[in-house]
Coordinates of C-alpha atoms in Angstrom, one line a residue:
X1 CA 54.5 48.1 31.0
X2 CA 51.9 46.6 28.6
X3 CA 52.2 44.1 25.8
X4 CA 50.9 44.9 22.3
X5 CA 47.5 43.4 23.3
X6 CA 47.1 45.6 26.3
X7 CA 48.0 43.0 29.0
X8 CA 50.3 43.8 31.9
X9 CA 52.9 41.1 32.8
X10 CA 52.2 39.8 36.3
X11 CA 53.0 36.9 38.6
X12 CA 50.8 34.9 40.9
X13 CA 51.9 32.9 43.9
X14 CA 50.3 29.7 45.4
X15 CA 52.1 29.2 48.7
X16 CA 51.8 25.8 50.4
X17 CA 52.4 24.7 54.0
X18 CA 53.4 21.1 54.9
X19 CA 49.8 19.9 54.7
X20 CA 49.4 21.2 51.2
X21 CA 47.1 24.0 52.4
X22 CA 47.5 27.3 50.6
X23 CA 48.0 30.9 51.9
X24 CA 44.8 32.8 51.5
X25 CA 45.0 36.6 52.1
X26 CA 42.1 39.1 52.7
X27 CA 42.7 42.2 50.6
X28 CA 43.1 45.2 52.9
X29 CA 39.8 46.9 53.8
X30 CA 37.7 44.6 51.6
X31 CA 35.8 41.3 51.9
X32 CA 37.7 39.8 49.0
X33 CA 40.3 37.0 49.4
X34 CA 43.1 36.1 47.0
X35 CA 46.6 34.7 46.4
X36 CA 49.6 37.1 46.4
X37 CA 50.2 38.6 43.0
X38 CA 51.9 41.6 41.4
X39 CA 53.3 43.2 38.3
X40 CA 56.6 42.4 36.6
X41 CA 58.8 45.6 36.5
X42 CA 60.8 46.5 33.4
X43 CA 64.0 44.4 33.4
X44 CA 62.8 41.8 35.8
X45 CA 62.4 38.1 35.1
X46 CA 59.1 36.5 36.3
X47 CA 61.1 34.7 39.0
X48 CA 62.7 37.9 40.3
X49 CA 59.3 39.6 40.3
X50 CA 57.8 36.6 42.2
X51 CA 60.4 36.8 45.0
X52 CA 60.0 40.6 45.2
X53 CA 56.2 40.3 45.5
X54 CA 56.6 37.5 48.0
X55 CA 58.5 39.8 50.3
X56 CA 56.4 42.9 49.7
X57 CA 53.1 41.1 50.3
X58 CA 53.8 38.4 52.9
X59 CA 57.2 39.2 54.2
X60 CA 59.0 36.1 53.1
X61 CA 62.6 35.8 51.7
X62 CA 63.8 33.2 49.2
X63 CA 65.3 31.1 52.0
X64 CA 61.8 30.6 53.5
X65 CA 60.4 28.8 50.4
X66 CA 61.1 26.1 47.9
X67 CA 60.0 26.6 44.3
X68 CA 57.9 23.6 43.3
X69 CA 56.6 24.5 39.8
X70 CA 55.3 27.2 37.6
X71 CA 52.8 27.4 34.8
X72 CA 54.1 26.8 31.3
X73 CA 52.5 29.8 29.6
X74 CA 50.8 33.1 30.5
X75 CA 47.3 32.9 31.9
X76 CA 45.2 36.0 31.1
X77 CA 42.2 37.8 32.5
X78 CA 40.5 40.9 31.4
X79 CA 39.6 43.7 33.9
X80 CA 36.1 45.3 33.5
X81 CA 36.2 49.0 32.6
X82 CA 34.7 50.0 36.0
X83 CA 38.0 48.8 37.7
X84 CA 40.3 50.6 35.2
X85 CA 41.5 54.1 35.7
X86 CA 39.8 56.5 33.3
X87 CA 43.2 57.5 31.7
X88 CA 44.1 53.8 31.0
X89 CA 40.8 52.8 29.4
X90 CA 41.1 51.9 25.7
X91 CA 44.7 50.6 25.9
X92 CA 44.9 48.7 29.2
X93 CA 43.0 45.4 28.9
X94 CA 44.0 43.2 31.9
X95 CA 46.8 41.0 33.3
X96 CA 48.8 38.1 31.9
X97 CA 50.3 36.0 34.6
X98 CA 52.9 33.3 35.3
X99 CA 51.9 31.4 38.4
X100 CA 54.4 29.8 40.8
X101 CA 53.7 27.0 43.3
X102 CA 55.9 27.4 46.4
X103 CA 56.3 25.4 49.6
X104 CA 57.0 27.1 52.9
X105 CA 60.1 25.7 54.5
X106 CA 60.2 28.3 57.2
X107 CA 57.6 28.8 59.9
X108 CA 54.2 30.5 60.1
X109 CA 55.7 33.3 62.2
X110 CA 58.1 34.2 59.3
X111 CA 55.1 35.7 57.4
X112 CA 54.6 39.4 58.0
X113 CA 51.8 41.4 56.3
X114 CA 53.5 44.6 57.3
X115 CA 56.8 44.1 55.6
X116 CA 56.3 47.3 53.6
X117 CA 54.4 50.6 54.2
X118 CA 51.8 49.6 51.6
X119 CA 50.3 46.3 52.8
X120 CA 48.1 44.3 50.4
X121 CA 46.4 42.1 53.1
X122 CA 45.0 42.7 56.6
X123 CA 44.3 39.1 57.5
X124 CA 45.3 35.6 56.3
X125 CA 44.7 31.9 56.9
X126 CA 45.7 28.5 55.5
X127 CA 42.9 27.0 53.3
X128 CA 42.3 23.8 51.5
X129 CA 44.1 23.7 48.1
X130 CA 40.8 24.1 46.1
X131 CA 40.0 27.5 47.5
X132 CA 36.4 28.9 47.5
X133 CA 36.3 30.9 44.4
X134 CA 33.1 32.7 45.4
X135 CA 35.2 35.0 47.6
X136 CA 37.6 35.9 44.7
X137 CA 36.7 38.9 42.6
X138 CA 34.7 37.5 39.7
X139 CA 36.9 38.4 36.8
X140 CA 39.9 36.5 38.3
X141 CA 38.1 33.2 39.0
X142 CA 38.8 31.6 35.7
X143 CA 42.5 32.2 36.0
X144 CA 42.5 30.9 39.5
X145 CA 40.9 27.6 38.4
X146 CA 43.3 27.2 35.5
X147 CA 46.4 27.9 37.7
X148 CA 45.2 25.5 40.5
X149 CA 44.4 22.8 37.9
X150 CA 47.7 23.0 36.1
X151 CA 49.8 23.0 39.2
X152 CA 47.8 20.4 41.2
X153 CA 49.9 17.5 39.7
X154 CA 53.1 19.0 41.3
X155 CA 51.7 18.9 44.9
X156 CA 54.2 17.1 47.2
X157 CA 53.1 13.6 47.9
X158 CA 55.0 13.0 51.2
X159 CA 51.8 13.5 53.2
X160 CA 50.8 9.9 52.5
X161 CA 54.0 8.6 54.2
X162 CA 53.5 11.0 57.1
X163 CA 50.0 9.7 57.6
X164 CA 51.3 6.1 57.8
X165 CA 54.0 7.1 60.3
X166 CA 51.5 9.1 62.4
X167 CA 49.1 6.1 62.4
X168 CA 51.9 3.8 63.5
X169 CA 52.8 6.2 66.3
X170 CA 49.1 6.3 67.5
X171 CA 49.1 2.5 67.6
X172 CA 52.2 2.4 69.7
X173 CA 50.9 5.1 72.0
X174 CA 47.6 3.2 72.4
X175 CA 49.5 0.0 73.3
X176 CA 51.5 2.0 76.0
X177 CA 48.2 3.3 77.4
X178 CA 46.8 -0.2 77.5
X179 CA 49.9 -1.3 79.4
X180 CA 49.6 1.5 81.9
X181 CA 52.0 3.9 80.2
X182 CA 51.8 7.7 80.3
X183 CA 49.3 9.5 78.1
X184 CA 50.7 10.9 74.8
X185 CA 51.2 14.6 74.5
X186 CA 49.4 16.8 71.9
X187 CA 51.1 19.2 69.5
X188 CA 50.0 22.8 69.9
X189 CA 49.0 24.8 66.9
X190 CA 51.4 27.6 65.7
X191 CA 50.6 31.3 65.4
X192 CA 49.7 32.6 62.0
X193 CA 51.0 36.2 62.7
X194 CA 54.5 37.4 63.2
X195 CA 55.3 38.2 66.9
X196 CA 54.6 41.8 67.7
X197 CA 52.6 42.4 64.5
X198 CA 49.0 43.6 65.0
X199 CA 46.2 43.6 62.5
X200 CA 44.7 47.0 61.6
X201 CA 41.3 48.0 63.2
X202 CA 38.5 45.8 61.9
X203 CA 40.8 43.1 60.5
X204 CA 40.1 39.5 61.4
X205 CA 42.3 36.5 62.3
X206 CA 40.7 33.3 61.1
X207 CA 43.0 30.2 61.3
X208 CA 41.8 26.8 60.4
X209 CA 40.9 24.9 63.6
X210 CA 43.6 22.4 64.6
X211 CA 42.6 18.8 64.4
X212 CA 44.1 16.0 66.4
X213 CA 42.9 13.2 64.1
X214 CA 45.8 11.7 62.2
X215 CA 43.8 11.2 59.0
X216 CA 42.8 14.9 59.0
X217 CA 46.4 16.0 59.5
X218 CA 47.4 14.3 56.2
X219 CA 44.8 15.1 53.5
X220 CA 44.6 13.0 50.4
X221 CA 45.7 14.5 47.1
X222 CA 43.1 17.2 46.2
X223 CA 40.3 16.5 43.7
X224 CA 39.2 19.2 41.4
X225 CA 35.6 20.3 42.1
X226 CA 33.0 20.0 39.4
X227 CA 32.7 23.7 39.0
X228 CA 33.7 26.8 41.0
X229 CA 31.1 28.3 43.2
X230 CA 29.3 31.1 41.4

């Protein structure tokens, strides 16, 4: 389904965890990383397509996420001819996308890259909000920057309060230790793969290292880099 200018309607998904990090997926059998995205079928609204793609690509249901925001208008990118099927050249130009910002309210283990028989990704990780655009296929980088920039102002701000609470907890724990109390426990990191799900041969599992420093657990609101990495 193309519009009169040759662009296919599409949705893109920026999925946040509780630290405002984003889901970053490695396209199956490639070295390219990207956000979940997919086409809007005839008769679907952008939101319906977003929830369908969310399940097909990362295995999540609507109950696992909260819709935070979406872009106001379509964001477009053109696809170079070498990536277009020969029979589509001349009338297919690229994608026009509505981007959604979602927050995960479920758990990391709710994600499942094998939710369908046609997986899009073979590995994933949480990444800082301003993702490294040099690992995104070149013709999508401009749209990624526009989507991240427009949606950045909607990032949840509760992390600042959490940092204050964690700092206060550390102070109390330190006082207990000084008084001879028991040592505080450390929270273990959670798995990034659904139990029983194995990656295909050659795939990698590359989570961010867990950090016990309270200031690192609650990042400041992101600042836009001066320019994407070329």
